[in-house]
XYZ file of C-alpha atoms in Angstrom:
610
model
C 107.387 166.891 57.284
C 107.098 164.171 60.004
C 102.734 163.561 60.715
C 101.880 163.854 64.554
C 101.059 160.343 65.915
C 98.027 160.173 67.739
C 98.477 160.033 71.613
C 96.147 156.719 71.837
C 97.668 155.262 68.720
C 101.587 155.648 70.052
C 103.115 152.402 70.677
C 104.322 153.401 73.988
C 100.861 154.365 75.409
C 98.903 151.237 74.175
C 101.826 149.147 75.823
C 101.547 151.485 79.019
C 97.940 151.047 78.488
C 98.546 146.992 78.085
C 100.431 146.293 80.830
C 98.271 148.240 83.546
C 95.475 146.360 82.573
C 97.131 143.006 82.961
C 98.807 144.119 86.659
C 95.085 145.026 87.725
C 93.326 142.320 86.522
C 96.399 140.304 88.088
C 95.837 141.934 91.625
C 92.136 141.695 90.967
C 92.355 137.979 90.232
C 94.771 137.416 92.711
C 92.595 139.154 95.642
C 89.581 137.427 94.423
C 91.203 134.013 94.490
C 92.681 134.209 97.929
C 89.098 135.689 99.557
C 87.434 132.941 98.056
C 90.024 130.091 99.270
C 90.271 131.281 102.413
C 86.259 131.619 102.873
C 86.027 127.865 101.701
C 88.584 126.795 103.877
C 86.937 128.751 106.921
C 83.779 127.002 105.962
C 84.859 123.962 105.633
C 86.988 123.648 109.146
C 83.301 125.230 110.969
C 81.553 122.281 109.119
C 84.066 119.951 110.623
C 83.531 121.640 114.310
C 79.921 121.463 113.899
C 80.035 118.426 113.156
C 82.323 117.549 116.065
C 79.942 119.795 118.550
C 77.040 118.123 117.215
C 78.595 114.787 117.810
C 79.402 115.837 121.476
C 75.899 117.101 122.112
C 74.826 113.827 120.990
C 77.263 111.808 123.152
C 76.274 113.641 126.375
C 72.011 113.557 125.473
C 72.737 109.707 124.912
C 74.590 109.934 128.381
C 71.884 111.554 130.031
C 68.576 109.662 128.489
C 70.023 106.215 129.897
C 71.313 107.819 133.314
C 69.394 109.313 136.032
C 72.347 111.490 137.260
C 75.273 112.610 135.823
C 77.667 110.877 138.176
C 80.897 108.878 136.079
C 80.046 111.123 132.876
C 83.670 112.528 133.588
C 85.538 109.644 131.761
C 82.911 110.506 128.562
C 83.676 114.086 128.656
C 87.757 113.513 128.965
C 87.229 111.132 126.474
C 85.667 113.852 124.056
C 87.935 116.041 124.576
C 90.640 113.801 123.570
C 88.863 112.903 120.389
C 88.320 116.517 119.195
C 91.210 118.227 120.695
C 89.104 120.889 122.398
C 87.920 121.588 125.954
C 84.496 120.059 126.646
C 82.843 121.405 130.294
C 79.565 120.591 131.842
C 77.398 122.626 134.110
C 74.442 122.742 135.504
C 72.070 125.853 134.972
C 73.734 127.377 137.636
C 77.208 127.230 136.098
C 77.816 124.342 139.112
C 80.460 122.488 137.664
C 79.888 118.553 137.035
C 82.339 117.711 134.778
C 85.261 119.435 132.995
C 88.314 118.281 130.800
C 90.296 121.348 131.853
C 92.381 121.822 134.851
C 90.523 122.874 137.982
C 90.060 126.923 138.145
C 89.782 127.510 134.628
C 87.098 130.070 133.646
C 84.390 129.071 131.476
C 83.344 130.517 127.609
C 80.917 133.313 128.089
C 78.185 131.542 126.658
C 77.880 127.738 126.337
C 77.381 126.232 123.592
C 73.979 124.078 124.102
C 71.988 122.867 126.547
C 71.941 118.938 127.833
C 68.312 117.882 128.039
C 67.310 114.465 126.877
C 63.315 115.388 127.382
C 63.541 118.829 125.220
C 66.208 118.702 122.214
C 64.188 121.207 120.297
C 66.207 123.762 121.818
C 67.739 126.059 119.266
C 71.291 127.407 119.692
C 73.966 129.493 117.714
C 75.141 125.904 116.638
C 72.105 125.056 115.242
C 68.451 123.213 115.738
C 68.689 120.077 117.664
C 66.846 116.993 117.254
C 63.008 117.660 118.478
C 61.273 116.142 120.890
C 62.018 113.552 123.507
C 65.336 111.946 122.977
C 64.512 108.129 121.551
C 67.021 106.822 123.867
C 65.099 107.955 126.876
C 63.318 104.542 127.387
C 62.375 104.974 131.033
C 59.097 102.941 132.031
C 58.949 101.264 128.510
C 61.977 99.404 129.120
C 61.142 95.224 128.552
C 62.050 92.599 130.973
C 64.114 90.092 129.199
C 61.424 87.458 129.314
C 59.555 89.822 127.327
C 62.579 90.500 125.298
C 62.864 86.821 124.561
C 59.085 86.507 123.303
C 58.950 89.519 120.831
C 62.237 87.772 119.645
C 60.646 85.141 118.467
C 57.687 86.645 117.316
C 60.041 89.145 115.062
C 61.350 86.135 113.672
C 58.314 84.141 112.845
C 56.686 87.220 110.992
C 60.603 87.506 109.201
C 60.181 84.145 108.142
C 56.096 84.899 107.048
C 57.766 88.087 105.213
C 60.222 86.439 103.165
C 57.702 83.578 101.439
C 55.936 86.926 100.074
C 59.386 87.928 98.550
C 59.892 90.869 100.995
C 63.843 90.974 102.432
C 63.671 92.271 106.294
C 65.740 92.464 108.901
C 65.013 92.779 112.628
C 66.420 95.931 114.316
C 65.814 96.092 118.481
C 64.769 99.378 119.812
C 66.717 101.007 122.639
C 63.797 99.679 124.832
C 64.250 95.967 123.185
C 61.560 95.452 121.872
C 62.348 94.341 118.000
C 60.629 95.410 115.099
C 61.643 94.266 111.223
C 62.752 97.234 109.249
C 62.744 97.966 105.290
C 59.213 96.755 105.917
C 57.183 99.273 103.835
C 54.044 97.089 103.472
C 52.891 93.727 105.344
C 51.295 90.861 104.115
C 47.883 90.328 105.192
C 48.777 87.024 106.303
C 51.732 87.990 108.455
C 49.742 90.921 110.104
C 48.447 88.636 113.248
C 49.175 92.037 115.725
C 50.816 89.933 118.295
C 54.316 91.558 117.696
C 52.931 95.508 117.948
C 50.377 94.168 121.458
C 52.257 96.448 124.014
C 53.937 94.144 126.754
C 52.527 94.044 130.527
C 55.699 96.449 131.035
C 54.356 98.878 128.085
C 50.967 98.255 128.825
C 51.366 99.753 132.517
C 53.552 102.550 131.670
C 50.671 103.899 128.884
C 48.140 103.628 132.054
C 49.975 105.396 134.039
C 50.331 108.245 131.179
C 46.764 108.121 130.549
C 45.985 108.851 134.005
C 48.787 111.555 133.704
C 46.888 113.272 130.670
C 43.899 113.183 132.656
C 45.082 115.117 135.245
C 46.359 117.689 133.168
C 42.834 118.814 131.795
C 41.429 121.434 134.099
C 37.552 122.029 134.644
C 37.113 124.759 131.658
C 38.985 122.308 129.125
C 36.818 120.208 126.391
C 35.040 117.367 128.501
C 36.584 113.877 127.020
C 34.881 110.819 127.819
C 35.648 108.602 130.395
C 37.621 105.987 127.616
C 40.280 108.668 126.782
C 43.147 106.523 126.314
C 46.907 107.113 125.573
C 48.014 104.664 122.844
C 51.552 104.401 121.214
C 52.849 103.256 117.794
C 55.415 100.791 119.052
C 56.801 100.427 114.926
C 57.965 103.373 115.392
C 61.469 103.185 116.751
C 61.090 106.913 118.505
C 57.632 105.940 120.075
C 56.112 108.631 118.549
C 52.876 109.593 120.485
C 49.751 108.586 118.746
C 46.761 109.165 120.919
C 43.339 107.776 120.103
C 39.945 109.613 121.797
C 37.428 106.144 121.311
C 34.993 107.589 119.023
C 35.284 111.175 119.133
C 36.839 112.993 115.728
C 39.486 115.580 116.342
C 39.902 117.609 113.437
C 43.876 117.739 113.321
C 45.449 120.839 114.023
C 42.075 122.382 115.407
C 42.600 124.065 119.276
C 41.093 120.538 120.730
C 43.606 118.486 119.350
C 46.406 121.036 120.479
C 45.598 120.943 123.832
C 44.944 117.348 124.059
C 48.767 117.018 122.518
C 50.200 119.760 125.132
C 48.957 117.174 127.892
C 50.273 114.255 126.503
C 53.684 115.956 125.913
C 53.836 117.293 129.781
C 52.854 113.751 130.729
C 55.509 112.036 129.038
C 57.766 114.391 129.871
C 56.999 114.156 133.586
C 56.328 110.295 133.627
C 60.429 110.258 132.200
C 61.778 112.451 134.199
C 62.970 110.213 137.032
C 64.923 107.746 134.805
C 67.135 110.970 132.980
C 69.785 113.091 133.954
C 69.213 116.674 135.006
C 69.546 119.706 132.528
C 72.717 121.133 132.045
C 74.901 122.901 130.035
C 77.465 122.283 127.565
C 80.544 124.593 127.433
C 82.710 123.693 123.823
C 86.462 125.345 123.723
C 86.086 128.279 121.302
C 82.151 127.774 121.660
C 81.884 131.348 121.126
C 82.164 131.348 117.636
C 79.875 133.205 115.028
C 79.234 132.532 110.860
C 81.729 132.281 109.089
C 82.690 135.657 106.991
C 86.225 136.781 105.624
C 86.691 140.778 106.497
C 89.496 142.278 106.425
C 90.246 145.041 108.588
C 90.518 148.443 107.648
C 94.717 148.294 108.320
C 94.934 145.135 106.169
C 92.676 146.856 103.782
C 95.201 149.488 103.454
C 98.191 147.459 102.985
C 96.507 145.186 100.187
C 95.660 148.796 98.246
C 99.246 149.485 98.912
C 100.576 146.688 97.754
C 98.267 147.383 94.921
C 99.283 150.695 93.891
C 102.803 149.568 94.826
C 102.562 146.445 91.914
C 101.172 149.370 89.201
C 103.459 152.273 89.809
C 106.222 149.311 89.115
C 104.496 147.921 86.634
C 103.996 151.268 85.237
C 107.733 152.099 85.453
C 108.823 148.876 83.650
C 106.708 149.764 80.835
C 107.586 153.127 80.351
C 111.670 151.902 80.346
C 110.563 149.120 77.916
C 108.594 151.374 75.869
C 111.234 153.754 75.632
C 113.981 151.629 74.543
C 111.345 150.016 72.082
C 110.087 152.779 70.554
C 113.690 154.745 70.351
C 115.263 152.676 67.637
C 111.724 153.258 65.497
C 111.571 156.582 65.875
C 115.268 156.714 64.409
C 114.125 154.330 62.081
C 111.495 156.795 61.049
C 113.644 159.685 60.352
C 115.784 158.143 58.559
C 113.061 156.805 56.004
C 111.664 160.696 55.684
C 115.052 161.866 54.567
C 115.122 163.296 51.501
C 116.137 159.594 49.090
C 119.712 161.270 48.212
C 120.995 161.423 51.616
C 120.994 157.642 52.319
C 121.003 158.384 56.011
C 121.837 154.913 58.434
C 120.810 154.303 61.342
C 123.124 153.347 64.555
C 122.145 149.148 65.491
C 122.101 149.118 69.612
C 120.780 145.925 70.119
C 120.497 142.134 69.215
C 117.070 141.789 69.146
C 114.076 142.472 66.579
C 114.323 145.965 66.463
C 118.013 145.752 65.610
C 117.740 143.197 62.844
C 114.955 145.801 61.509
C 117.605 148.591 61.936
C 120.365 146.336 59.877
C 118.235 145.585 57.143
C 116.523 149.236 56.924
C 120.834 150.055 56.564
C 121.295 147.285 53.882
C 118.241 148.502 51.844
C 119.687 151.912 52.076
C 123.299 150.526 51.124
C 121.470 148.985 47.947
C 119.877 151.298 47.183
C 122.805 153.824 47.257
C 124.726 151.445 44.661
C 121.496 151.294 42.479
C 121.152 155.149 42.297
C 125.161 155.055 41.719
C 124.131 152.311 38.448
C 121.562 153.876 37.208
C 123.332 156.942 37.158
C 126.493 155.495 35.381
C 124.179 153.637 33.550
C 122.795 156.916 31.864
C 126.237 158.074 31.308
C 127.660 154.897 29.409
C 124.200 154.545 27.411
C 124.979 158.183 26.521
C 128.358 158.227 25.341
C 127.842 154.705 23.455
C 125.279 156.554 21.885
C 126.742 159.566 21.009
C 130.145 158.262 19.411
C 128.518 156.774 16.557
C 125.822 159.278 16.297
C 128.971 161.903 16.016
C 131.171 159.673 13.534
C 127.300 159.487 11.645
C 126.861 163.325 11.999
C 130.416 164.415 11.093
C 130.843 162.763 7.796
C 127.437 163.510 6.289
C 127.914 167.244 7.257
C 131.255 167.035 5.637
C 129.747 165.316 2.647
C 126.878 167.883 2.478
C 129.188 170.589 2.319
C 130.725 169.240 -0.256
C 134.472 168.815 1.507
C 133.897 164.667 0.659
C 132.592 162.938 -2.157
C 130.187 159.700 -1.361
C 132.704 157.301 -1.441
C 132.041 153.800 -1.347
C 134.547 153.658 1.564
C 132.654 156.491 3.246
C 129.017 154.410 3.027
C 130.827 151.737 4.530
C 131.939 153.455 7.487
C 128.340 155.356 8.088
C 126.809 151.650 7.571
C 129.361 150.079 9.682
C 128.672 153.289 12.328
C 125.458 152.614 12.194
C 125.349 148.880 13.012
C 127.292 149.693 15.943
C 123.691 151.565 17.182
C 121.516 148.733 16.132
C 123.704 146.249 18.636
C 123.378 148.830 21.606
C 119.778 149.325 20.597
C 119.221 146.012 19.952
C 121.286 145.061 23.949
C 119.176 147.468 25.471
C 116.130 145.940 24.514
C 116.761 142.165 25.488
C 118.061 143.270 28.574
C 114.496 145.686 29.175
C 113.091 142.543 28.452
C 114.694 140.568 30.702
C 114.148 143.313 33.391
C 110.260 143.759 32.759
C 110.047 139.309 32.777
C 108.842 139.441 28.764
C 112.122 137.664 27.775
C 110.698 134.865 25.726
C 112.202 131.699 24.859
C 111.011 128.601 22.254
C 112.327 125.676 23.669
C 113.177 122.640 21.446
C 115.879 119.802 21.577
C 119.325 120.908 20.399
C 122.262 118.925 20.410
C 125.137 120.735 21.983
C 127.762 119.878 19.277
C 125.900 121.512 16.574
C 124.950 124.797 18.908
C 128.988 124.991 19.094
C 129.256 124.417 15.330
C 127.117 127.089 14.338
C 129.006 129.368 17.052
C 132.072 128.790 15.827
C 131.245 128.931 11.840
C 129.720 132.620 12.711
C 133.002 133.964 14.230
C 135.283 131.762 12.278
C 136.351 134.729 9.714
C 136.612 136.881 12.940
C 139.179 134.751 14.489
C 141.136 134.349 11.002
C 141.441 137.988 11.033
C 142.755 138.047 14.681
C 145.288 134.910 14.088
C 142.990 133.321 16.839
C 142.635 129.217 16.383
C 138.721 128.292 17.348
C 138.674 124.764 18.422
C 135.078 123.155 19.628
C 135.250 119.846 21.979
C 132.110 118.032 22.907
C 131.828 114.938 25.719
C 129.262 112.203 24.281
C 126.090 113.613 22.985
C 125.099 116.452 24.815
C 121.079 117.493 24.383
C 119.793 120.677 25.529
C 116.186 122.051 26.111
C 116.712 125.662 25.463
C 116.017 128.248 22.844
C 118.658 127.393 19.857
C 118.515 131.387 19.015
C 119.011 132.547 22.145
C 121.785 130.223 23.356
C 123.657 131.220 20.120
C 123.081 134.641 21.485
C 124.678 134.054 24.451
C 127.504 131.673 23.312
C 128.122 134.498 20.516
C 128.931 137.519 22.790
C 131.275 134.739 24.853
C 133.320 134.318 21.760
C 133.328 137.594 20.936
C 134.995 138.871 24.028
C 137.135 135.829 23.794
C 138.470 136.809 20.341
C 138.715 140.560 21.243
C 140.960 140.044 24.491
C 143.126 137.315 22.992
C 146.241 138.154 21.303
C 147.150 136.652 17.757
C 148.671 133.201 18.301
C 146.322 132.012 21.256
C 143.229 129.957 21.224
C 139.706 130.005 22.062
C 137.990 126.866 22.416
C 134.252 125.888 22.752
C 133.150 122.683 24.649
C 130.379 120.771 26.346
C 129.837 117.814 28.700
C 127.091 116.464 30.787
C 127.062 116.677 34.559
C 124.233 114.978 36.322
C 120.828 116.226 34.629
C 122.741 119.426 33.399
C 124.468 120.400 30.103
C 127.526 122.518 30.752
C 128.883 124.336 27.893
C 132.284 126.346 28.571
C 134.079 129.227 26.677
C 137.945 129.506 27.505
C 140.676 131.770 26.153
C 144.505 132.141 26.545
C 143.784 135.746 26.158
C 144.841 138.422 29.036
C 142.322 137.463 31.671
C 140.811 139.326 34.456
C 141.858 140.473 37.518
C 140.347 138.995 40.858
C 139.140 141.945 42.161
C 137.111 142.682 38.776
C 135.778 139.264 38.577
C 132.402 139.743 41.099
C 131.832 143.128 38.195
C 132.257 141.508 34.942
C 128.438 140.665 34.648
C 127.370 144.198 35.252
C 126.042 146.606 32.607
C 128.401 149.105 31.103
C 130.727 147.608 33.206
C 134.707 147.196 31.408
C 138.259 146.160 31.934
C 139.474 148.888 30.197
C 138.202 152.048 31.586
C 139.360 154.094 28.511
C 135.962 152.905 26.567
C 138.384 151.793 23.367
C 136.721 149.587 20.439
C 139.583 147.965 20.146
C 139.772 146.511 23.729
C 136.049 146.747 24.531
C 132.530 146.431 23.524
C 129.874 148.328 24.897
C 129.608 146.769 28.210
C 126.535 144.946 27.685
C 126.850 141.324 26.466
C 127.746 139.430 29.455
C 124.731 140.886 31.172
C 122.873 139.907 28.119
C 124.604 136.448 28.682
C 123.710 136.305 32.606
C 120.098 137.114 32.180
C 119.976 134.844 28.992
C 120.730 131.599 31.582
C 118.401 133.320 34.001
C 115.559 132.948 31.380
C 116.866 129.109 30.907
C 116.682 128.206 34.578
C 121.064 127.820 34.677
C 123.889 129.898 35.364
C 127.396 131.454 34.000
C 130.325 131.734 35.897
C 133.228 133.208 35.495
C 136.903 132.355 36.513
C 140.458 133.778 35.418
C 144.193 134.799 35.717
C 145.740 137.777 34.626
C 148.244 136.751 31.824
C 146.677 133.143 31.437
C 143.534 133.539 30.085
C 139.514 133.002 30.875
C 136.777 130.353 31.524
C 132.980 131.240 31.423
C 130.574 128.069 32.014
C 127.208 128.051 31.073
C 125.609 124.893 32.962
C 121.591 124.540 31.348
C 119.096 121.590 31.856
C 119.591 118.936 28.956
C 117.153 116.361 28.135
C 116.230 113.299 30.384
C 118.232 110.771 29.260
C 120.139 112.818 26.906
C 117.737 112.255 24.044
C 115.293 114.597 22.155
C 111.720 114.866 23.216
C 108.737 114.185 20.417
C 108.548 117.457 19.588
C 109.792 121.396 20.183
C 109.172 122.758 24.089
C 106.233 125.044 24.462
C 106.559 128.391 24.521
C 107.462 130.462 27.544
């Protein structure tokens, strides 16, 4: 009776099982991979734009911090536009058109996308903080006269020159206002710091009065009371002309509400003192300005086609397994029956395909062939061992009953024939054994050196009154000086039963000759008769037990069936082989081929035991 298989054990569900866990971690992967690519590469093209739009914000400011108006900014903005690819407008806050690089009568982006003001470029848009503060570029008042160019020119160079005898590597940079100032400067020399290049110019030095007097005025009656020497003063280092204001000898604790205020004034005065010399406000409009973060969502109808496509991929996926499965697990389950029939049935199983599974189901059919043909051995093999048992057991039986009873006297004659009976079950007794032996691997041999001609001569001197009875001539050939390393008992053994089959199946008048030779490393010894011979169709059966020419079982024409397995297994045990070829009519050839000796000389001594 066939045991139930487990449902999560079955071959077919763990490949079912298999294979829908690859398709959704293949879908899964898949999905993941192209979200992820195609957020990178949407975040990577808005970089680019912002960079662009942040480029074109920068373009304009520059435009409008060295302009007073915005007249000729059109060539800039077409110029832009060509650069990026995208539609660049200007406005002012009233959506007034100044300058656009689209046709005329094309409507503007909802929103623009930053606003144009040199003096405030702190404002924050959806593209991003700007630079704060006043726009360096916005020079204004500060601007030097080339005379005074010309001197700070060569004052930059003389304190260069001072800077490199100290070691220190500078190089003069000119502010958009021109005046110079040495950069990569981090500390200066005491002897190079004479002050003369940081002393404002008469051009700088008015402009700072003028904003003094402009911070002034911004201080109403109920602000802090600052002495009459409240003075403006500017780091002019500092390419940006960051404000630095100094109060004479009052201390204003930094970030207190005094220094705030005092900071709000200075920025409205700047602010207002610059105003003249910089373009109005306006506003930029960017093609496709109205664009948000970046964020890959699908839509609930693409979201519904991707779990479509999906389920689509695992109900095929699904499908494919279940046909493979099937046609997989078919041939097994056949292959399954057939092995839980009853043994005596030898049931075989159809082959359907080429592949694995078919090679399994040929071989599962050979075993069973084999093992058909053993059962039909072993149970001729009974049989034979059981009638060459029982004919000399019954000769044995017969005449002592008939003695016992008196009906025969004990006759020499008579104790010859039970003796003779009962060698007869000594040699099948004694067959039976060697080839258990060989069978169960405890076939034992003691190796020594034996020299082929005398293994023949002893051969032949043991059957030479058998073949004097039987008018047979036994004639022994040898080729040079054969050596062997074999067992001298048990190659007499085998050589024995050669002869003796020889003698039995050749008529009077023929011949059975003995010979050896060497061939290569080998030692081939050969038995060959002009007896009846065997036909071809028996030849592939003549080493098998029990197994006979003569189906009749005669002791005249045959033995009991079990020398030339004795023979076969014999070589076996040696490490050779025995072959056997014939005619019908012209006789037989069995060669035994057996390692000889290296050189074809005996070793020191007799080969250990195995």
């Amino acid at each position: 009776m066939s045991r139930r298989i487990p449902l999560r054990k079955r071959l077919s569900v763990r490949l079912l099982v298999a294979s829908v866990l690859i398709a959704v971690c293949s879908v899964a992967a898949t999905a993941w991979l192209a979200v992820e690519t195609t957020t990178r590469a949407l975040r990577a093209e808005q970089g680019q734009v912002l960079t662009e739009d942040m480029d074109v914000l920068a373009r304009l400011s520059g435009y409008a911090a060295t302009h007073p108006t915005w007249r000729g900014v059109d060539e800039l903005v077409r110029s832009l536009s060509r650069k990026t690819g995208r539609r660049i407008a200007l406005t002012t806050t009233d959506r007034t058109t100044i300058a656009d690089s689209a046709p005329a009568g094309t409507s503007l982006p909802p929103r623009a996308a930053a606003t144009v003001d040199p003096l405030r470029t702190d404002t924050y848009t959806e593209r991003g903080a700007q630079r704060s503060g006043v726009d360096p570029r916005v020079v204004g008042p500060y601007l030097l006269t080339a005379k005074e160019r010309a001197r700070l020119g060569k004052l930059a160079l003389v304190r260069q020159k001072c800077f490199a005898r100290f070691g220190i590597e500078t190089s003069i940079v000119e502010t958009p206002s021109g005046r110079p100032v040495l950069s990569d400067a981090d500390e200066v020399p005491i002897d190079c710091a004479d002050g003369r290049l940081n002393t404002p110019t008469p051009s700088e030095e008015k402009a700072l009065v003028d904003l003094t007097e402009r911070a002034r005025g911004c201080l109403g009656p109920d602000d802090v009371k600052f002495p009459e020497a409240l003075f403006v003063h500017f780091d002019f280092t500092d390419r940006s002309l960051g404000g630095r204001y100094e109060l004479g000898k009052i201390d204003v604790p930094p970030g207190s509400e005094t220094a705030r205020t005092l900071q709000n004034c200075v920025d409205g005065a700047r602010r207002a003192q610059l105003d003249p010399y910089v373009a109005p406000t306006a506003e930029l409009f960017l093609g496709g300005g109205d664009r948000t973060a970046v964020r890959f969502d699908m839509s609930p109808a693409n979201k519904a086609k991707v779990v479509g496509v999906a389920g689509l991929v695992l109900a095929v996926t699904v499908a494919v397994t279940a046909v493979v499965a099937t046609r997989l697990v078919r041939p097994l389950r056949a292959l399954t029956a057939a092995a839980q029939q009853p043994p005596q049935l030898h049931v075989r199983v159809p082959v359907t395909t080429r592949d694995e599974t078919g090679i399994l189901a040929a071989a599962f059919n050979d075993l069973t062939e084999r093992r058909e043909r053993l059962e039909a051995q072993r149970r001729a093999m009974v049989s034979d061992i059981a009638h060459e048992l029982r004919s000399p057991l019954t000769n044995i039986r017969g005449w002592l009953e008939v003695t016992m009873d008196g009906v025969v006297a004990p006759a020499p004659e008579l104790l010859a024939s039970l003796h003779e009976e009962a060698l007869v079950l000594q040699r099948i007794i004694d067959d039976l054994q060697d080839l258990a032996a060989a069978d169960a691997g405890t076939l034992r041999l003691q190796r020594e050196p034996v020299r082929a001609d005398e293994l023949l001569g002893q051969v032949a001197a043991a059957h030479r009154v058998a073949a004097d009875t039987a008018g047979v001539t036994l004639s022994i050939g040898t080729d040079g000086e054969p050596w062997l390393d074999a067992d001298p008992v048990r190659m007499r053994q085998a050589l024995g039963n050669l002869v003796s089959n020889a003698l039995r199946h050749t008529p009077a008048g023929g011949t059975v000759a003995l010979a050896a030779r060497c061939e290569g490393d080998d030692v081939v010894l050969e038995v060959s008769d002009t007896g009846s011979g065997i036909a071809s169709e028996d030849l592939p059966q003549v080493f098998d037990r029990f197994w006979r020419a003569e189906k009749s079982r005669s002791r005249r024409t045959g033995g009991s069936g079990l020398g030339l397995p004795i023979v076969r297994h014999l070589m076996a045990a040696h490490g050779g082989t025995v072959e056997a070829a014939s005619e019908p009519g012209a006789g037989s050839v069995f060669t035994l081929r057996v390692p000889g000796l290296m050189g074809g000389t005996p070793g020191p001594g007799p080969a250990p035991l195995q």
